[in-house]
mmCIF file of N, CA, C and O in Angstrom:
data_model
loop_
_atom_site.group_PDB
_atom_site.id
_atom_site.type_symbol
_atom_site.label_atom_id
_atom_site.label_comp_id
_atom_site.label_asym_id
_atom_site.label_seq_id
_atom_site.Cartn_x
_atom_site.Cartn_y
_atom_site.Cartn_z
ATOM 1 N N UNK A 1 4.182 -12.534 14.864
ATOM 2 C CA UNK A 1 4.551 -13.219 13.645
ATOM 3 C C UNK A 1 3.527 -12.884 12.567
ATOM 4 O O UNK A 1 2.330 -12.914 12.805
ATOM 5 N N UNK A 2 3.962 -12.568 11.384
ATOM 6 C CA UNK A 2 3.071 -12.180 10.290
ATOM 7 C C UNK A 2 2.633 -13.389 9.489
ATOM 8 O O UNK A 2 3.357 -14.366 9.366
ATOM 9 N N UNK A 3 1.429 -13.294 8.931
ATOM 10 C CA UNK A 3 0.962 -14.288 7.982
ATOM 11 C C UNK A 3 1.647 -14.000 6.657
ATOM 12 O O UNK A 3 1.597 -12.895 6.162
ATOM 13 N N UNK A 4 2.321 -14.985 6.073
ATOM 14 C CA UNK A 4 2.999 -14.755 4.807
ATOM 15 C C UNK A 4 2.491 -15.724 3.761
ATOM 16 O O UNK A 4 1.963 -16.785 4.071
ATOM 17 N N UNK A 5 2.639 -15.316 2.519
ATOM 18 C CA UNK A 5 2.281 -16.195 1.414
ATOM 19 C C UNK A 5 3.242 -15.930 0.271
ATOM 20 O O UNK A 5 3.870 -14.883 0.203
ATOM 21 N N UNK A 6 3.346 -16.865 -0.637
ATOM 22 C CA UNK A 6 4.174 -16.685 -1.823
ATOM 23 C C UNK A 6 3.219 -16.421 -2.980
ATOM 24 O O UNK A 6 2.385 -17.240 -3.308
ATOM 25 N N UNK A 7 3.343 -15.247 -3.571
ATOM 26 C CA UNK A 7 2.503 -14.902 -4.710
ATOM 27 C C UNK A 7 3.316 -13.962 -5.585
ATOM 28 O O UNK A 7 3.845 -12.968 -5.118
ATOM 29 N N UNK A 8 3.425 -14.258 -6.855
ATOM 30 C CA UNK A 8 4.184 -13.406 -7.741
ATOM 31 C C UNK A 8 5.683 -13.460 -7.481
ATOM 32 O O UNK A 8 6.405 -12.566 -7.876
ATOM 33 N N UNK A 9 6.140 -14.491 -6.798
ATOM 34 C CA UNK A 9 7.562 -14.653 -6.576
ATOM 35 C C UNK A 9 8.135 -13.837 -5.431
ATOM 36 O O UNK A 9 9.332 -13.771 -5.256
ATOM 37 N N UNK A 10 7.312 -13.174 -4.657
ATOM 38 C CA UNK A 10 7.814 -12.356 -3.555
ATOM 39 C C UNK A 10 7.014 -12.651 -2.288
ATOM 40 O O UNK A 10 5.847 -12.993 -2.337
ATOM 41 N N UNK A 11 7.671 -12.518 -1.142
ATOM 42 C CA UNK A 11 6.969 -12.696 0.132
ATOM 43 C C UNK A 11 6.029 -11.523 0.363
ATOM 44 O O UNK A 11 6.378 -10.385 0.103
ATOM 45 N N UNK A 12 4.856 -11.820 0.871
ATOM 46 C CA UNK A 12 3.893 -10.780 1.197
ATOM 47 C C UNK A 12 3.400 -11.039 2.611
ATOM 48 O O UNK A 12 3.026 -12.147 2.953
ATOM 49 N N UNK A 13 3.393 -9.993 3.430
ATOM 50 C CA UNK A 13 3.018 -10.155 4.827
ATOM 51 C C UNK A 13 1.941 -9.156 5.213
ATOM 52 O O UNK A 13 1.879 -8.062 4.686
ATOM 53 N N UNK A 14 1.084 -9.565 6.135
ATOM 54 C CA UNK A 14 0.046 -8.705 6.692
ATOM 55 C C UNK A 14 0.298 -8.640 8.192
ATOM 56 O O UNK A 14 0.457 -9.673 8.831
ATOM 57 N N UNK A 15 0.375 -7.443 8.769
ATOM 58 C CA UNK A 15 0.593 -7.350 10.216
ATOM 59 C C UNK A 15 -0.477 -8.134 10.978
ATOM 60 O O UNK A 15 -1.655 -8.070 10.625
ATOM 61 N N UNK A 16 -0.100 -8.872 11.995
ATOM 62 C CA UNK A 16 -1.046 -9.743 12.682
ATOM 63 C C UNK A 16 -2.207 -9.009 13.345
ATOM 64 O O UNK A 16 -3.282 -9.583 13.497
ATOM 65 N N UNK A 17 -2.049 -7.764 13.747
ATOM 66 C CA UNK A 17 -3.145 -7.059 14.392
ATOM 67 C C UNK A 17 -4.249 -6.674 13.411
ATOM 68 O O UNK A 17 -5.354 -6.372 13.807
ATOM 69 N N UNK A 18 -3.958 -6.674 12.136
ATOM 70 C CA UNK A 18 -4.962 -6.341 11.131
ATOM 71 C C UNK A 18 -5.688 -7.589 10.628
ATOM 72 O O UNK A 18 -6.787 -7.503 10.119
ATOM 73 N N UNK A 19 -5.078 -8.733 10.750
ATOM 74 C CA UNK A 19 -5.595 -9.958 10.180
ATOM 75 C C UNK A 19 -6.558 -10.659 11.138
ATOM 76 O O UNK A 19 -6.318 -10.727 12.338
ATOM 77 N N UNK A 20 -7.634 -11.185 10.604
ATOM 78 C CA UNK A 20 -8.609 -11.923 11.407
ATOM 79 C C UNK A 20 -8.058 -13.320 11.699
ATOM 80 O O UNK A 20 -7.725 -14.074 10.791
ATOM 81 N N UNK A 21 -7.961 -13.632 12.981
ATOM 82 C CA UNK A 21 -7.499 -14.944 13.430
ATOM 83 C C UNK A 21 -8.380 -15.381 14.598
ATOM 84 O O UNK A 21 -9.267 -14.649 15.024
ATOM 85 N N UNK A 22 -8.101 -16.563 15.125
ATOM 86 C CA UNK A 22 -8.849 -17.022 16.295
ATOM 87 C C UNK A 22 -8.622 -16.096 17.487
ATOM 88 O O UNK A 22 -9.541 -15.825 18.249
ATOM 89 N N UNK A 23 -7.411 -15.603 17.634
ATOM 90 C CA UNK A 23 -7.088 -14.710 18.742
ATOM 91 C C UNK A 23 -7.496 -13.265 18.465
ATOM 92 O O UNK A 23 -7.527 -12.454 19.382
ATOM 93 N N UNK A 24 -7.772 -12.943 17.214
ATOM 94 C CA UNK A 24 -8.172 -11.588 16.832
ATOM 95 C C UNK A 24 -9.416 -11.657 15.947
ATOM 96 O O UNK A 24 -9.347 -11.419 14.739
ATOM 97 N N UNK A 25 -10.588 -11.977 16.522
ATOM 98 C CA UNK A 25 -11.797 -12.129 15.709
ATOM 99 C C UNK A 25 -12.291 -10.814 15.109
ATOM 100 O O UNK A 25 -13.076 -10.821 14.168
ATOM 101 N N UNK A 26 -11.825 -9.676 15.615
ATOM 102 C CA UNK A 26 -12.243 -8.390 15.070
ATOM 103 C C UNK A 26 -11.399 -7.924 13.896
ATOM 104 O O UNK A 26 -11.622 -6.842 13.354
ATOM 105 N N UNK A 27 -10.429 -8.727 13.497
ATOM 106 C CA UNK A 27 -9.544 -8.360 12.392
ATOM 107 C C UNK A 27 -10.206 -8.513 11.034
ATOM 108 O O UNK A 27 -11.347 -8.966 10.909
ATOM 109 N N UNK A 28 -9.479 -8.138 10.018
ATOM 110 C CA UNK A 28 -9.981 -8.219 8.645
ATOM 111 C C UNK A 28 -9.619 -9.558 8.017
ATOM 112 O O UNK A 28 -8.531 -10.078 8.248
ATOM 113 N N UNK A 29 -10.508 -10.110 7.185
ATOM 114 C CA UNK A 29 -10.163 -11.354 6.494
ATOM 115 C C UNK A 29 -9.038 -11.107 5.483
ATOM 116 O O UNK A 29 -8.889 -10.009 4.954
ATOM 117 N N UNK A 30 -8.258 -12.133 5.214
ATOM 118 C CA UNK A 30 -7.124 -12.004 4.302
ATOM 119 C C UNK A 30 -7.574 -11.568 2.907
ATOM 120 O O UNK A 30 -6.828 -10.905 2.186
ATOM 121 N N UNK A 31 -8.803 -11.860 2.540
ATOM 122 C CA UNK A 31 -9.309 -11.486 1.211
ATOM 123 C C UNK A 31 -9.359 -9.970 1.016
ATOM 124 O O UNK A 31 -9.295 -9.492 -0.112
ATOM 125 N N UNK A 32 -9.442 -9.202 2.100
ATOM 126 C CA UNK A 32 -9.445 -7.743 2.005
ATOM 127 C C UNK A 32 -8.131 -7.243 1.409
ATOM 128 O O UNK A 32 -8.093 -6.239 0.704
ATOM 129 N N UNK A 33 -7.056 -7.955 1.663
ATOM 130 C CA UNK A 33 -5.739 -7.533 1.214
ATOM 131 C C UNK A 33 -5.390 -8.045 -0.179
ATOM 132 O O UNK A 33 -4.382 -7.647 -0.751
ATOM 133 N N UNK A 34 -6.219 -8.922 -0.733
ATOM 134 C CA UNK A 34 -5.924 -9.490 -2.052
ATOM 135 C C UNK A 34 -5.965 -8.448 -3.165
ATOM 136 O O UNK A 34 -5.142 -8.484 -4.071
ATOM 137 N N UNK A 35 -6.913 -7.515 -3.114
ATOM 138 C CA UNK A 35 -7.024 -6.488 -4.150
ATOM 139 C C UNK A 35 -5.802 -5.589 -4.216
ATOM 140 O O UNK A 35 -5.200 -5.430 -5.290
ATOM 141 N N UNK A 36 -5.393 -4.979 -3.090
ATOM 142 C CA UNK A 36 -4.185 -4.163 -3.132
ATOM 143 C C UNK A 36 -2.928 -4.932 -3.537
ATOM 144 O O UNK A 36 -2.090 -4.424 -4.262
ATOM 145 N N UNK A 37 -2.814 -6.173 -3.092
ATOM 146 C CA UNK A 37 -1.638 -6.959 -3.473
ATOM 147 C C UNK A 37 -1.637 -7.251 -4.964
ATOM 148 O O UNK A 37 -0.603 -7.167 -5.621
ATOM 149 N N UNK A 38 -2.804 -7.570 -5.525
ATOM 150 C CA UNK A 38 -2.889 -7.827 -6.967
ATOM 151 C C UNK A 38 -2.584 -6.561 -7.767
ATOM 152 O O UNK A 38 -1.906 -6.616 -8.793
ATOM 153 N N UNK A 39 -3.080 -5.414 -7.295
ATOM 154 C CA UNK A 39 -2.801 -4.147 -7.982
ATOM 155 C C UNK A 39 -1.314 -3.830 -7.941
ATOM 156 O O UNK A 39 -0.744 -3.341 -8.924
ATOM 157 N N UNK A 40 -0.664 -4.114 -6.829
ATOM 158 C CA UNK A 40 0.768 -3.871 -6.698
ATOM 159 C C UNK A 40 1.552 -4.727 -7.678
ATOM 160 O O UNK A 40 2.465 -4.249 -8.355
ATOM 161 N N UNK A 41 1.200 -5.995 -7.752
ATOM 162 C CA UNK A 41 1.917 -6.913 -8.639
ATOM 163 C C UNK A 41 1.665 -6.564 -10.107
ATOM 164 O O UNK A 41 2.578 -6.625 -10.927
ATOM 165 N N UNK A 42 0.445 -6.162 -10.432
ATOM 166 C CA UNK A 42 0.090 -5.867 -11.822
ATOM 167 C C UNK A 42 0.772 -4.607 -12.341
ATOM 168 O O UNK A 42 1.236 -4.576 -13.486
ATOM 169 N N UNK A 43 0.815 -3.539 -11.527
ATOM 170 C CA UNK A 43 1.364 -2.266 -12.003
ATOM 171 C C UNK A 43 1.863 -1.465 -10.801
ATOM 172 O O UNK A 43 1.152 -0.615 -10.274
ATOM 173 N N UNK A 44 3.083 -1.729 -10.406
ATOM 174 C CA UNK A 44 3.651 -1.107 -9.216
ATOM 175 C C UNK A 44 3.686 0.424 -9.281
ATOM 176 O O UNK A 44 3.285 1.092 -8.326
ATOM 177 N N UNK A 45 4.130 1.038 -10.380
ATOM 178 C CA UNK A 45 4.142 2.510 -10.416
ATOM 179 C C UNK A 45 2.746 3.124 -10.245
ATOM 180 O O UNK A 45 2.575 4.097 -9.509
ATOM 181 N N UNK A 46 1.746 2.543 -10.890
ATOM 182 C CA UNK A 46 0.393 3.075 -10.764
ATOM 183 C C UNK A 46 -0.165 2.848 -9.372
ATOM 184 O O UNK A 46 -0.892 3.683 -8.832
ATOM 185 N N UNK A 47 0.177 1.731 -8.761
ATOM 186 C CA UNK A 47 -0.262 1.461 -7.397
ATOM 187 C C UNK A 47 0.203 2.563 -6.453
ATOM 188 O O UNK A 47 -0.566 3.064 -5.639
ATOM 189 N N UNK A 48 1.475 2.960 -6.558
ATOM 190 C CA UNK A 48 1.997 4.010 -5.680
ATOM 191 C C UNK A 48 1.349 5.361 -5.943
ATOM 192 O O UNK A 48 1.216 6.177 -5.042
ATOM 193 N N UNK A 49 0.926 5.610 -7.166
ATOM 194 C CA UNK A 49 0.208 6.860 -7.463
ATOM 195 C C UNK A 49 -1.202 6.809 -6.880
ATOM 196 O O UNK A 49 -1.677 7.774 -6.292
ATOM 197 N N UNK A 50 -1.883 5.691 -7.068
ATOM 198 C CA UNK A 50 -3.278 5.576 -6.630
ATOM 199 C C UNK A 50 -3.424 5.576 -5.115
ATOM 200 O O UNK A 50 -4.379 6.129 -4.578
ATOM 201 N N UNK A 51 -2.496 4.955 -4.426
ATOM 202 C CA UNK A 51 -2.643 4.817 -2.973
ATOM 203 C C UNK A 51 -2.434 6.145 -2.248
ATOM 204 O O UNK A 51 -2.881 6.314 -1.113
ATOM 205 N N UNK A 52 -1.819 7.115 -2.892
ATOM 206 C CA UNK A 52 -1.588 8.405 -2.243
ATOM 207 C C UNK A 52 -2.818 9.303 -2.247
ATOM 208 O O UNK A 52 -2.917 10.208 -1.420
ATOM 209 N N UNK A 53 -3.745 9.074 -3.142
ATOM 210 C CA UNK A 53 -4.890 9.981 -3.275
ATOM 211 C C UNK A 53 -5.694 10.147 -1.988
ATOM 212 O O UNK A 53 -6.011 11.278 -1.614
ATOM 213 N N UNK A 54 -6.034 9.083 -1.245
ATOM 214 C CA UNK A 54 -6.776 9.297 0.001
ATOM 215 C C UNK A 54 -5.995 10.092 1.051
ATOM 216 O O UNK A 54 -6.589 10.750 1.898
ATOM 217 N N UNK A 55 -4.674 10.048 0.995
ATOM 218 C CA UNK A 55 -3.858 10.737 1.987
ATOM 219 C C UNK A 55 -3.541 12.173 1.604
ATOM 220 O O UNK A 55 -3.469 13.050 2.455
ATOM 221 N N UNK A 56 -3.324 12.412 0.321
ATOM 222 C CA UNK A 56 -2.897 13.734 -0.146
ATOM 223 C C UNK A 56 -3.860 14.259 -1.200
ATOM 224 O O UNK A 56 -3.677 14.056 -2.383
ATOM 225 N N UNK A 57 -4.912 14.940 -0.774
ATOM 226 C CA UNK A 57 -5.774 15.598 -1.726
ATOM 227 C C UNK A 57 -7.183 15.078 -1.837
ATOM 228 O O UNK A 57 -7.994 15.644 -2.543
ATOM 229 N N UNK A 58 -7.503 14.003 -1.173
ATOM 230 C CA UNK A 58 -8.840 13.428 -1.320
ATOM 231 C C UNK A 58 -9.860 14.131 -0.427
ATOM 232 O O UNK A 58 -10.957 14.426 -0.856
ATOM 233 N N UNK A 59 -9.490 14.414 0.800
ATOM 234 C CA UNK A 59 -10.435 14.987 1.768
ATOM 235 C C UNK A 59 -10.182 16.470 2.002
ATOM 236 O O UNK A 59 -9.956 16.907 3.110
ATOM 237 N N UNK A 60 -10.236 17.250 0.976
ATOM 238 C CA UNK A 60 -10.096 18.688 1.143
ATOM 239 C C UNK A 60 -9.010 19.275 0.265
ATOM 240 O O UNK A 60 -8.153 18.567 -0.239
ATOM 241 N N UNK A 61 -9.060 20.580 0.097
ATOM 242 C CA UNK A 61 -8.081 21.225 -0.774
ATOM 243 C C UNK A 61 -6.705 21.334 -0.115
ATOM 244 O O UNK A 61 -6.583 21.603 1.071
ATOM 245 N N UNK A 62 -5.706 21.100 -0.884
ATOM 246 C CA UNK A 62 -4.329 21.269 -0.433
ATOM 247 C C UNK A 62 -3.566 21.849 -1.624
ATOM 248 O O UNK A 62 -3.627 21.307 -2.713
ATOM 249 N N UNK A 63 -2.846 22.926 -1.405
ATOM 250 C CA UNK A 63 -2.220 23.636 -2.511
ATOM 251 C C UNK A 63 -1.215 22.790 -3.277
ATOM 252 O O UNK A 63 -1.222 22.757 -4.488
ATOM 253 N N UNK A 64 -0.330 22.115 -2.582
ATOM 254 C CA UNK A 64 0.753 21.406 -3.244
ATOM 255 C C UNK A 64 0.659 19.893 -3.066
ATOM 256 O O UNK A 64 1.663 19.229 -2.912
ATOM 257 N N UNK A 65 -0.546 19.349 -3.086
ATOM 258 C CA UNK A 65 -0.672 17.913 -2.846
ATOM 259 C C UNK A 65 0.013 17.095 -3.931
ATOM 260 O O UNK A 65 0.472 15.990 -3.691
ATOM 261 N N UNK A 66 0.098 17.619 -5.149
ATOM 262 C CA UNK A 66 0.745 16.879 -6.230
ATOM 263 C C UNK A 66 2.207 16.619 -5.894
ATOM 264 O O UNK A 66 2.729 15.536 -6.153
ATOM 265 N N UNK A 67 2.874 17.584 -5.309
ATOM 266 C CA UNK A 67 4.280 17.435 -4.935
ATOM 267 C C UNK A 67 4.444 16.310 -3.914
ATOM 268 O O UNK A 67 5.361 15.495 -4.015
ATOM 269 N N UNK A 68 3.545 16.239 -2.939
ATOM 270 C CA UNK A 68 3.618 15.192 -1.917
ATOM 271 C C UNK A 68 3.371 13.812 -2.528
ATOM 272 O O UNK A 68 4.036 12.837 -2.182
ATOM 273 N N UNK A 69 2.387 13.756 -3.416
ATOM 274 C CA UNK A 69 2.081 12.482 -4.072
ATOM 275 C C UNK A 69 3.254 12.005 -4.910
ATOM 276 O O UNK A 69 3.580 10.826 -4.919
ATOM 277 N N UNK A 70 3.911 12.906 -5.641
ATOM 278 C CA UNK A 70 5.059 12.528 -6.468
ATOM 279 C C UNK A 70 6.238 12.074 -5.607
ATOM 280 O O UNK A 70 6.950 11.144 -5.977
ATOM 281 N N UNK A 71 6.424 12.704 -4.453
ATOM 282 C CA UNK A 71 7.515 12.291 -3.572
ATOM 283 C C UNK A 71 7.237 10.898 -2.997
ATOM 284 O O UNK A 71 8.140 10.070 -2.899
ATOM 285 N N UNK A 72 5.995 10.653 -2.607
ATOM 286 C CA UNK A 72 5.610 9.323 -2.106
ATOM 287 C C UNK A 72 5.891 8.275 -3.179
ATOM 288 O O UNK A 72 6.438 7.209 -2.909
ATOM 289 N N UNK A 73 5.489 8.583 -4.421
ATOM 290 C CA UNK A 73 5.710 7.662 -5.540
ATOM 291 C C UNK A 73 7.200 7.392 -5.713
ATOM 292 O O UNK A 73 7.611 6.249 -5.877
ATOM 293 N N UNK A 74 8.011 8.448 -5.677
ATOM 294 C CA UNK A 74 9.449 8.290 -5.850
ATOM 295 C C UNK A 74 10.038 7.389 -4.768
ATOM 296 O O UNK A 74 10.829 6.491 -5.067
ATOM 297 N N UNK A 75 9.647 7.604 -3.523
ATOM 298 C CA UNK A 75 10.156 6.772 -2.436
ATOM 299 C C UNK A 75 9.760 5.312 -2.624
ATOM 300 O O UNK A 75 10.546 4.401 -2.362
ATOM 301 N N UNK A 76 8.527 5.080 -3.076
ATOM 302 C CA UNK A 76 8.085 3.720 -3.327
ATOM 303 C C UNK A 76 8.862 3.051 -4.448
ATOM 304 O O UNK A 76 9.211 1.875 -4.374
ATOM 305 N N UNK A 77 9.132 3.811 -5.496
ATOM 306 C CA UNK A 77 9.851 3.249 -6.634
ATOM 307 C C UNK A 77 11.337 3.029 -6.336
ATOM 308 O O UNK A 77 11.957 2.162 -6.928
ATOM 309 N N UNK A 78 11.889 3.803 -5.413
ATOM 310 C CA UNK A 78 13.296 3.618 -5.060
ATOM 311 C C UNK A 78 13.507 2.373 -4.202
ATOM 312 O O UNK A 78 14.598 1.804 -4.194
ATOM 313 N N UNK A 79 12.472 1.958 -3.488
ATOM 314 C CA UNK A 79 12.580 0.761 -2.651
ATOM 315 C C UNK A 79 12.486 -0.499 -3.490
ATOM 316 O O UNK A 79 11.896 -0.522 -4.573
ATOM 317 N N UNK A 80 13.075 -1.552 -3.017
ATOM 318 C CA UNK A 80 13.003 -2.824 -3.720
ATOM 319 C C UNK A 80 11.616 -3.453 -3.582
ATOM 320 O O UNK A 80 10.897 -3.221 -2.614
ATOM 321 N N UNK A 81 11.255 -4.269 -4.545
ATOM 322 C CA UNK A 81 9.942 -4.919 -4.532
ATOM 323 C C UNK A 81 9.812 -5.847 -3.329
ATOM 324 O O UNK A 81 8.777 -5.872 -2.671
ATOM 325 N N UNK A 82 10.838 -6.591 -3.006
ATOM 326 C CA UNK A 82 10.762 -7.535 -1.896
ATOM 327 C C UNK A 82 10.519 -6.813 -0.573
ATOM 328 O O UNK A 82 9.706 -7.262 0.231
ATOM 329 N N UNK A 83 11.154 -5.679 -0.360
ATOM 330 C CA UNK A 83 10.961 -4.958 0.896
ATOM 331 C C UNK A 83 9.595 -4.279 0.940
ATOM 332 O O UNK A 83 9.052 -4.044 2.010
ATOM 333 N N UNK A 84 9.020 -3.954 -0.200
ATOM 334 C CA UNK A 84 7.711 -3.293 -0.237
ATOM 335 C C UNK A 84 6.589 -4.268 0.060
ATOM 336 O O UNK A 84 5.550 -3.880 0.569
ATOM 337 N N UNK A 85 6.783 -5.516 -0.278
ATOM 338 C CA UNK A 85 5.742 -6.500 -0.048
ATOM 339 C C UNK A 85 5.854 -7.005 1.356
ATOM 340 O O UNK A 85 5.046 -7.477 1.980
#
């Protein structure tokens, strides 16, 4: 079962294995997820552009990383906000 909260009018969930709980003391505190969630709510298109950088192009040269980043952005923008949160 995921921890959910209402913020910005949409449900937001964190997978239970990532969240710090009594049964999972090695997990991350919920405050770690507040920054990305706030960035998503503030500017969804920019969030999808920014989050791709560590995956496509941050750790080494890749010839066509821009194409991959733009496709990731497109897929994110085609999805509904409720399903993304």
